[in-house]
Amino acid sequence: MKKALKWLLMAIAAAIVVAVAALVIVPRFVDLNRFKPQLEKQASELAGRPVTLGGDIDLSLFPWAGVSLADLRLGNPPGFAERDLLSVKAFEVRVKLLPLLSKKIEVKRFVIDSPRLVLTRNRQGAANWEGLGQTAAAQPKPAPAAKDSPAAVSGELPIRSLAVEAFAVRNGSLLWLDEKSGARHEVSELMMELKDLSLERPVSIEFSALADGRPLAVRGTIGPVGKKPGATPLPIEMAVTAVKEISLQLKGTLSDLTAQPKFDAAIQLAPFSPRRAMQTLGLEAPQTGDPNVLSKLSLSVKVSATSAAAKLSEGLLTLDDSQAKFSLQAKEFDKPNVAFRIDLDRIDADRYLPPAAEKASGSKTGTAAATQPTDYAPLRKPVIDGALRIGDLKINGARLQDLDLKLTARNGRYHLDPITLNLYDGTAAASALLDVSGAAPQTSARIQARKIQAGPLLTDVLQQDALEGTLQADVALAMRGDEPGRIKQSLNGQGNLLFSDGAIKGIDLASMARNVKAAFSQGKTAAGPKPRTDFSELKAPFTLVNGRFNTQDAQLVSPLLRLKAQGSADLVSERLDFRLEPTLVGTIKGQGDAKERAGIMVPILVSGTFDEPAFRPDLEEELKKRAQQALTDPEKFKETLKQDKKSLKSLEKRGKELFKELKRKQ
């Protein structure tokens, strides 16, 4: 028995020696390069593209089973300027054989040297990767249904362990060419290395490249994966740096990889200058009212996402002097369905808007482009439920505080309700609706303002010191279209404006009624104080019909003056047509006249344009009234002329002329 066992062991040892000798000797005597033409032919048929192997094939079997290739090329189809879709300078892989028998994978080297991938779209719109591998010989055949292996059922990998000593991609490049548009982008000097690659320990990742000549680097760890991927969360820690300006830290986990993958992470974006980063990237920074903005941006946020939903929480965004806390939830990404909340402490929006000259040029361009119909279909899909709060806001010169608004959207109908804010010692509340469910957008709004100081507001917004007083307003507006001219033409609504304890600046209505010549030459000289009309109340109820503002009962009331106004302002043609009827009451000591005046009326006509309004006395209409009165009561007419003789000599002369004309007509 012992002798038989001895011979058996000797036979096994001899077999092992022969096998090892064969593994060592065979690669030395078998030249695989003789088979290169057959290998290239088979690979070309599978790829549907020419495959060439310019270098030698080096094969080894013991102690490491390995193969190395050089000058591997996958060609482009006809019609492309670049010769190759993919080229690899050298490729080497070496795996230990004996551990494979016990399902252990030990890799000494897996190295790809100088891979170059060129993705091209030609002038006809065809891409060089289209049709890759689609040949008649390579058409996939239906595979018989395979029974799940015990490892697949349990979720375990079909290997016991994995150990890779060196896994690297060196000096790679990726080139994108669009021959139709002339676009060209390149990722060069691409280096990637995985260190300590195994199932039981975290894998170290190092990646670096130049993206269009600008540095990009990623460093971090991932794992351990474990023998049952997905059984436990997969830790991830990454640090990304780009263009020497941007630094991002990510720490999180991937979980439930085999069923419903979920990603949870905390992201930190270190402060950097967006303006400087854009300059480094060769991008033109936007023109802003303040060239010093976009100098600081930072972000921190927690992210949780699956294939069906995403959530941002504990978000903090810093932009220059502004800081915003935010959160967001999204699902049904095809719509999407979004809920958000933003709490911004303060922002001066005028610093970020284009300068005034650029706004003007941009508005002209926008008007011309508005002739093209806008497709609002994408705006009909979102479902939105959001809230925004801004502590201090400056926009178009106006200074607002404690702005709160809620936005909801369904089926193309966007509701802003409620909107509340404080401004200029007063408050405002509003609601608005933008409806894009039809071919043309429709907008409606309701505004209620209380105790707003109109003077500072108009000065800040319009740079005009024309009116002061405390404003109360109730306004309802509706309009249609998305082009300024169309919006003006469709503007309809009504409202009431009430100003109290204020003044109209630049006009002295009392002087116009008392001294026609002097009053209507106001503004032609810079000498003296600026004229003004003080009032205790200015009320202007109005309607808007197709862009035409109408008022029939506007009134100005003061202790010394009563004024009624009626007329219209055409927002489309920007022309004015108003008639003012002032009445002086009592004395006008405060306006340079110590004499008693009562019942004196000189109507005023307002015409011209919004930019250049014109004021003139309506003497003709007033004298016609007096002349008509004289026909029915000559004595009363004479008495009126006597009372006004000293102050209205011009009225007397014109009245006599009109009186004679009326007599002739009768």
Coordinates of N, CA and C in Angstrom, one line a residue, residues 326-505:
F326 N -32.0 76.9 1.6 CA -33.0 76.4 0.7 C -33.1 74.9 0.9
S327 N -34.3 74.4 0.4 CA -34.5 72.9 0.3 C -35.4 72.7 -0.9
L328 N -35.3 71.4 -1.4 CA -36.0 71.1 -2.6 C -36.3 69.6 -2.7
Q329 N -37.5 69.3 -3.2 CA -37.9 67.9 -3.4 C -38.4 67.8 -4.8
A330 N -38.0 66.7 -5.5 CA -38.4 66.5 -6.9 C -38.8 65.1 -7.1
K331 N -39.8 64.8 -7.9 CA -40.2 63.5 -8.3 C -40.9 63.6 -9.7
E332 N -41.2 62.5 -10.2 CA -41.9 62.5 -11.6 C -41.0 63.4 -12.5
F333 N -39.8 63.0 -12.7 CA -38.9 63.8 -13.4 C -39.3 64.2 -14.8
D334 N -40.2 63.4 -15.4 CA -40.7 63.7 -16.8 C -41.5 65.0 -16.8
K335 N -42.1 65.4 -15.6 CA -42.9 66.6 -15.6 C -42.1 67.9 -15.4
P336 N -41.3 68.2 -14.3 CA -41.2 67.4 -13.1 C -42.2 67.9 -12.0
N337 N -42.2 67.2 -10.9 CA -43.0 67.6 -9.8 C -42.1 68.1 -8.7
V338 N -42.1 69.4 -8.4 CA -41.1 70.1 -7.6 C -41.7 70.9 -6.4
A339 N -41.1 70.7 -5.3 CA -41.5 71.5 -4.1 C -40.2 72.2 -3.6
F340 N -40.2 73.5 -3.3 CA -39.0 74.1 -2.8 C -39.4 75.2 -1.8
R341 N -38.3 75.6 -1.1 CA -38.4 76.8 -0.2 C -37.1 77.4 -0.2
I342 N -37.1 78.8 -0.4 CA -35.8 79.6 -0.4 C -36.0 80.7 0.6
D343 N -35.0 80.9 1.4 CA -35.0 82.0 2.4 C -33.7 82.8 2.2
L344 N -33.9 83.9 1.5 CA -32.7 84.8 1.2 C -32.7 86.0 2.1
D345 N -31.5 86.2 2.7 CA -31.4 87.3 3.7 C -31.5 88.7 3.0
R346 N -30.7 88.9 1.9 CA -30.8 90.2 1.2 C -30.1 90.0 -0.1
I347 N -30.5 90.9 -1.1 CA -29.8 90.9 -2.4 C -30.1 92.2 -3.1
D348 N -29.1 92.8 -3.7 CA -29.3 94.0 -4.5 C -29.2 93.5 -6.0
A349 N -30.4 93.2 -6.5 CA -30.5 92.6 -7.9 C -30.0 93.6 -8.9
D350 N -30.0 94.9 -8.7 CA -29.5 95.8 -9.7 C -28.0 95.6 -9.9
R351 N -27.3 95.1 -8.9 CA -25.9 94.9 -9.1 C -25.6 93.8 -10.2
Y352 N -26.6 92.9 -10.3 CA -26.4 91.7 -11.2 C -27.1 91.9 -12.6
L353 N -28.0 92.9 -12.7 CA -28.7 93.1 -13.9 C -27.7 93.8 -14.9
P354 N -28.0 93.7 -16.2 CA -27.1 94.4 -17.2 C -27.2 95.9 -17.0
P355 N -26.1 96.6 -17.4 CA -26.1 98.0 -17.3 C -27.2 98.6 -18.2
A356 N -27.6 99.9 -17.9 CA -28.7 100.5 -18.5 C -28.6 100.5 -20.1
A357 N -27.4 100.8 -20.6 CA -27.3 100.8 -22.1 C -27.5 99.4 -22.7
E358 N -27.1 98.4 -22.0 CA -27.3 97.0 -22.5 C -28.7 96.6 -22.4
K359 N -29.4 97.1 -21.4 CA -30.9 96.8 -21.3 C -31.6 97.3 -22.5
A360 N -31.3 98.6 -22.8 CA -31.9 99.2 -23.9 C -31.7 98.5 -25.2
S361 N -30.5 98.1 -25.5 CA -30.2 97.4 -26.8 C -30.8 96.0 -26.8
G362 N -30.8 95.4 -25.6 CA -31.4 94.1 -25.5 C -32.9 94.1 -25.7
S363 N -33.6 95.2 -25.3 CA -35.0 95.3 -25.4 C -35.4 95.4 -26.9
K364 N -34.6 96.1 -27.7 CA -34.9 96.2 -29.1 C -34.7 94.9 -29.8
T365 N -33.7 94.2 -29.4 CA -33.5 92.8 -30.0 C -34.6 91.9 -29.6
G366 N -35.1 92.0 -28.4 CA -36.2 91.1 -27.9 C -37.4 91.4 -28.7
T367 N -37.7 92.7 -29.0 CA -38.9 93.0 -29.7 C -38.9 92.4 -31.1
A368 N -37.8 92.5 -31.8 CA -37.7 91.9 -33.1 C -37.9 90.4 -33.1
A369 N -37.2 89.8 -32.0 CA -37.3 88.3 -32.0 C -38.7 87.8 -31.6
A370 N -39.5 88.7 -31.0 CA -40.8 88.3 -30.5 C -41.7 87.9 -31.6
T371 N -41.4 88.2 -32.8 CA -42.3 87.8 -33.9 C -42.3 86.3 -34.1
Q372 N -41.3 85.6 -33.6 CA -41.3 84.1 -33.6 C -42.1 83.6 -32.5
P373 N -43.1 82.7 -32.8 CA -43.9 82.1 -31.8 C -43.1 81.3 -30.8
T374 N -43.6 81.4 -29.5 CA -42.9 80.7 -28.4 C -43.6 79.4 -28.1
D375 N -42.9 78.4 -27.9 CA -43.5 77.1 -27.6 C -43.6 77.0 -26.1
Y376 N -44.8 77.0 -25.6 CA -45.1 77.0 -24.1 C -45.4 75.6 -23.6
A377 N -45.3 74.6 -24.5 CA -45.6 73.2 -24.1 C -44.8 72.7 -22.9
P378 N -43.4 73.0 -22.9 CA -42.7 72.6 -21.7 C -43.1 73.2 -20.4
L379 N -43.7 74.4 -20.4 CA -44.2 75.1 -19.2 C -45.5 74.5 -18.7
R380 N -46.2 73.7 -19.5 CA -47.5 73.1 -19.1 C -47.3 71.8 -18.3
K381 N -46.1 71.3 -18.3 CA -45.9 70.0 -17.6 C -45.6 70.1 -16.1
P382 N -44.8 71.1 -15.7 CA -44.3 71.1 -14.3 C -45.5 71.2 -13.3
V383 N -45.3 70.5 -12.2 CA -46.1 70.7 -11.0 C -45.2 71.3 -9.9
I384 N -45.6 72.5 -9.4 CA -44.7 73.3 -8.6 C -45.4 73.7 -7.3
D385 N -44.8 73.6 -6.2 CA -45.3 74.1 -4.9 C -44.1 74.7 -4.2
G386 N -44.0 76.0 -4.3 CA -42.8 76.7 -3.7 C -43.0 77.9 -2.9
A387 N -42.1 78.3 -2.1 CA -42.2 79.5 -1.3 C -40.8 80.2 -1.3
L388 N -40.9 81.5 -1.4 CA -39.7 82.4 -1.4 C -39.8 83.5 -0.4
R389 N -38.8 83.7 0.4 CA -38.8 84.9 1.3 C -37.5 85.6 1.1
I390 N -37.5 86.9 1.0 CA -36.4 87.8 0.9 C -36.4 88.9 1.9
G391 N -35.4 89.0 2.8 CA -35.4 90.0 3.8 C -35.4 91.4 3.3
D392 N -34.3 91.6 2.5 CA -34.2 93.0 1.9 C -33.9 92.8 0.4
L393 N -34.6 93.5 -0.5 CA -34.4 93.3 -1.9 C -34.4 94.7 -2.5
K394 N -33.4 94.9 -3.4 CA -33.4 96.1 -4.2 C -33.4 95.7 -5.7
I395 N -34.4 96.2 -6.4 CA -34.6 95.9 -7.8 C -35.2 97.0 -8.6
N396 N -34.5 97.4 -9.7 CA -34.9 98.5 -10.5 C -35.0 99.8 -9.6
G397 N -34.1 99.9 -8.7 CA -34.1 101.1 -7.8 C -35.0 101.0 -6.6
A398 N -36.0 100.2 -6.6 CA -37.0 100.1 -5.5 C -36.4 99.2 -4.4
R399 N -36.7 99.7 -3.2 CA -36.1 99.0 -2.0 C -37.3 98.3 -1.3
L400 N -37.3 97.0 -1.2 CA -38.4 96.2 -0.6 C -37.9 95.5 0.6
Q401 N -38.8 95.2 1.6 CA -38.4 94.4 2.8 C -39.5 93.4 3.0
D402 N -39.0 92.3 3.6 CA -39.9 91.2 4.0 C -40.8 90.7 2.9
L403 N -40.2 90.4 1.8 CA -41.0 89.9 0.7 C -41.3 88.4 0.9
D404 N -42.5 88.0 0.9 CA -43.0 86.6 1.0 C -43.9 86.3 -0.2
L405 N -43.6 85.2 -0.9 CA -44.5 84.8 -1.9 C -44.6 83.3 -2.0
K406 N -45.7 82.8 -2.5 CA -45.9 81.4 -2.7 C -46.3 81.1 -4.1
L407 N -45.6 80.1 -4.7 CA -45.8 79.8 -6.1 C -46.4 78.4 -6.2
T408 N -47.5 78.3 -7.0 CA -48.0 76.9 -7.3 C -48.2 76.9 -8.8
A409 N -48.1 75.7 -9.4 CA -48.3 75.5 -10.8 C -48.9 74.2 -11.1
R410 N -49.9 74.2 -12.0 CA -50.5 73.0 -12.4 C -51.0 73.2 -13.9
N411 N -50.8 72.3 -14.8 CA -51.3 72.4 -16.1 C -51.1 73.7 -16.8
G412 N -49.9 74.3 -16.6 CA -49.6 75.5 -17.3 C -50.2 76.8 -16.6
R413 N -50.8 76.7 -15.4 CA -51.3 77.8 -14.7 C -50.4 78.1 -13.5
Y414 N -49.7 79.2 -13.5 CA -48.8 79.6 -12.4 C -49.4 80.6 -11.6
H415 N -49.6 80.3 -10.3 CA -50.2 81.2 -9.3 C -49.2 81.7 -8.4
L416 N -49.2 83.0 -8.2 CA -48.4 83.7 -7.2 C -49.4 84.2 -6.2
D417 N -49.6 83.5 -5.1 CA -50.6 83.9 -4.2 C -50.4 83.2 -2.8
P418 N -50.2 84.0 -1.8 CA -50.1 85.4 -1.7 C -48.7 86.0 -2.0
I419 N -48.7 87.3 -2.2 CA -47.4 88.1 -2.3 C -47.6 89.2 -1.3
T420 N -46.7 89.3 -0.3 CA -46.8 90.4 0.7 C -45.4 90.9 0.8
L421 N -45.3 92.2 1.1 CA -44.0 92.9 1.3 C -44.2 94.3 1.9
N422 N -43.1 94.8 2.5 CA -43.1 96.1 3.0 C -42.2 97.0 2.2
L423 N -42.6 98.3 2.0 CA -41.8 99.2 1.2 C -42.2 100.6 1.5
Y424 N -41.2 101.4 1.7 CA -41.3 102.9 1.8 C -42.4 103.2 2.9
D425 N -42.2 102.7 4.1 CA -43.0 102.9 5.3 C -44.4 102.4 5.1
G426 N -44.7 101.6 4.1 CA -46.0 101.0 3.9 C -46.0 99.5 3.6
T427 N -47.1 99.0 3.2 CA -47.2 97.6 2.9 C -47.9 97.4 1.6
A428 N -47.7 96.2 1.0 CA -48.4 95.8 -0.2 C -48.7 94.4 -0.2
A429 N -49.9 94.0 -0.8 CA -50.3 92.6 -0.9 C -50.8 92.4 -2.3
A430 N -50.5 91.3 -2.9 CA -50.8 91.1 -4.3 C -51.0 89.6 -4.6
S431 N -51.6 89.3 -5.7 CA -51.7 87.9 -6.2 C -51.6 88.1 -7.7
A432 N -51.1 87.0 -8.4 CA -51.0 87.1 -9.8 C -51.2 85.7 -10.4
L433 N -51.6 85.6 -11.7 CA -51.7 84.4 -12.4 C -51.1 84.5 -13.8
L434 N -50.3 83.6 -14.1 CA -49.8 83.4 -15.5 C -50.3 82.1 -16.1
D435 N -51.1 82.2 -17.1 CA -51.7 81.1 -17.7 C -51.1 80.8 -19.1
V436 N -50.3 79.8 -19.3 CA -49.8 79.4 -20.6 C -50.4 78.1 -21.1
S437 N -51.6 77.8 -20.7 CA -52.2 76.6 -21.1 C -52.7 76.7 -22.6
G438 N -52.9 78.0 -23.0 CA -53.3 78.2 -24.4 C -52.2 78.7 -25.3
A439 N -52.5 79.1 -26.5 CA -51.5 79.5 -27.5 C -50.7 80.7 -27.1
A440 N -51.4 81.7 -26.4 CA -50.8 82.9 -26.0 C -50.9 83.0 -24.5
P441 N -49.9 83.5 -23.8 CA -50.0 83.6 -22.3 C -51.0 84.7 -21.9
Q442 N -51.7 84.4 -20.8 CA -52.6 85.4 -20.2 C -52.1 85.7 -18.8
T443 N -52.1 86.9 -18.4 CA -51.7 87.3 -17.1 C -52.7 88.2 -16.4
S444 N -52.9 88.0 -15.2 CA -53.8 88.8 -14.4 C -53.2 89.1 -13.0
A445 N -53.5 90.2 -12.4 CA -52.9 90.6 -11.1 C -53.8 91.5 -10.3
R446 N -53.8 91.3 -9.0 CA -54.5 92.2 -8.1 C -53.5 92.8 -7.1
I447 N -53.5 94.1 -6.9 CA -52.5 94.7 -6.0 C -53.2 95.6 -5.0
Q448 N -52.8 95.6 -3.8 CA -53.4 96.4 -2.8 C -52.2 97.0 -2.0
A449 N -52.1 98.4 -2.0 CA -51.0 99.1 -1.3 C -51.6 100.0 -0.3
R450 N -50.9 100.1 0.8 CA -51.3 100.9 1.9 C -50.2 101.7 2.5
K451 N -50.4 103.1 2.7 CA -49.5 104.0 3.4 C -48.0 104.0 2.9
I452 N -47.9 103.9 1.5 CA -46.6 104.0 0.9 C -46.2 105.4 0.6
Q453 N -45.0 105.8 0.9 CA -44.5 107.1 0.6 C -44.1 107.2 -0.9
A454 N -45.0 107.9 -1.6 CA -44.8 107.9 -3.1 C -43.6 108.6 -3.6
G455 N -43.2 109.7 -2.9 CA -42.0 110.5 -3.3 C -40.8 109.7 -3.4
P456 N -40.3 109.1 -2.3 CA -39.1 108.3 -2.4 C -39.2 107.1 -3.3
L457 N -40.3 106.5 -3.4 CA -40.5 105.4 -4.4 C -40.3 105.8 -5.8
L458 N -40.9 107.0 -6.2 CA -40.8 107.4 -7.6 C -39.3 107.9 -7.9
T459 N -38.7 108.5 -6.8 CA -37.4 109.0 -7.0 C -36.4 107.8 -7.2
D460 N -36.6 106.7 -6.5 CA -35.7 105.6 -6.6 C -35.9 104.8 -7.9
V461 N -37.2 104.7 -8.3 CA -37.5 103.8 -9.5 C -37.4 104.6 -10.8
L462 N -38.0 105.8 -10.8 CA -38.0 106.6 -12.1 C -37.0 107.8 -12.1
Q463 N -36.3 108.0 -11.0 CA -35.3 109.1 -10.9 C -36.1 110.4 -11.2
Q464 N -37.3 110.5 -10.8 CA -38.1 111.7 -11.0 C -38.7 112.2 -9.7
D465 N -38.5 113.5 -9.4 CA -39.0 114.1 -8.1 C -40.3 114.8 -8.5
A466 N -41.4 114.1 -8.9 CA -42.5 114.7 -9.5 C -43.7 114.7 -8.5
L467 N -43.7 113.8 -7.6 CA -44.9 113.6 -6.7 C -44.5 113.2 -5.4
E468 N -45.2 113.7 -4.3 CA -45.0 113.2 -3.0 C -46.4 113.0 -2.3
G469 N -46.4 112.2 -1.3 CA -47.6 111.9 -0.6 C -47.7 110.5 -0.2
T470 N -48.7 110.2 0.6 CA -48.9 108.8 1.1 C -49.9 108.1 0.2
L471 N -49.5 107.0 -0.4 CA -50.3 106.3 -1.4 C -51.1 105.1 -0.8
Q472 N -52.3 105.1 -1.3 CA -53.1 103.9 -1.1 C -53.7 103.5 -2.4
A473 N -53.7 102.2 -2.8 CA -54.1 101.8 -4.1 C -54.7 100.5 -4.1
D474 N -55.7 100.3 -5.0 CA -56.4 99.0 -5.2 C -56.5 98.9 -6.7
V475 N -55.8 97.9 -7.3 CA -55.7 97.8 -8.7 C -55.9 96.3 -9.2
A476 N -56.6 96.2 -10.2 CA -56.8 94.9 -10.9 C -56.5 95.0 -12.3
L477 N -55.6 94.1 -12.8 CA -55.1 94.2 -14.2 C -55.2 92.8 -14.9
A478 N -55.4 92.9 -16.2 CA -55.4 91.6 -17.0 C -54.8 92.0 -18.4
M479 N -54.0 91.1 -18.9 CA -53.3 91.3 -20.2 C -53.1 90.0 -20.9
R480 N -52.7 90.1 -22.2 CA -52.5 88.9 -23.0 C -51.3 89.1 -23.9
G481 N -50.5 88.0 -24.1 CA -49.4 88.1 -25.0 C -48.1 88.0 -24.3
D482 N -47.0 88.0 -25.1 CA -45.6 87.9 -24.5 C -44.7 88.9 -25.2
E483 N -45.3 89.9 -25.9 CA -44.5 90.9 -26.5 C -45.0 92.3 -26.0
P484 N -44.1 93.2 -25.7 CA -44.5 94.5 -25.1 C -45.6 95.2 -25.8
G485 N -45.6 95.3 -27.1 CA -46.6 96.0 -27.8 C -47.9 95.3 -27.7
R486 N -48.0 94.0 -27.8 CA -49.2 93.2 -27.6 C -49.8 93.3 -26.2
I487 N -48.9 93.3 -25.2 CA -49.3 93.4 -23.8 C -50.0 94.8 -23.6
K488 N -49.4 95.8 -24.1 CA -50.0 97.2 -24.0 C -51.4 97.2 -24.6
Q489 N -51.5 96.7 -25.8 CA -52.8 96.7 -26.5 C -53.9 95.9 -25.8
S490 N -53.5 94.9 -25.1 CA -54.5 94.0 -24.5 C -54.7 94.4 -23.0
L491 N -54.0 95.4 -22.5 CA -54.1 95.7 -21.1 C -55.5 96.3 -20.7
N492 N -56.1 95.6 -19.8 CA -57.4 96.0 -19.3 C -57.4 95.9 -17.7
G493 N -58.3 96.7 -17.1 CA -58.4 96.6 -15.7 C -59.1 97.9 -15.1
Q494 N -59.0 98.0 -13.8 CA -59.6 99.1 -13.1 C -58.9 99.3 -11.8
G495 N -59.1 100.5 -11.2 CA -58.4 100.7 -9.9 C -58.7 102.1 -9.4
N496 N -58.1 102.3 -8.2 CA -58.3 103.6 -7.5 C -57.0 103.9 -6.8
L497 N -56.4 105.1 -7.2 CA -55.2 105.6 -6.5 C -55.6 106.8 -5.6
L498 N -55.1 106.7 -4.4 CA -55.4 107.8 -3.5 C -54.1 108.3 -2.8
F499 N -53.7 109.5 -3.1 CA -52.6 110.1 -2.4 C -53.0 111.2 -1.4
S500 N -52.5 111.2 -0.3 CA -52.9 112.1 0.8 C -51.7 112.9 1.3
D501 N -51.9 114.2 1.7 CA -50.9 115.0 2.3 C -49.6 115.1 1.5
G502 N -49.7 115.5 0.2 CA -48.6 115.5 -0.7 C -48.5 116.7 -1.6
A503 N -47.8 116.6 -2.7 CA -47.7 117.7 -3.6 C -47.3 117.2 -5.0
I504 N -47.8 117.9 -6.0 CA -47.3 117.7 -7.4 C -46.2 118.6 -7.6
K505 N -45.0 118.1 -8.0 CA -43.9 119.0 -8.1 C -43.7 119.4 -9.6

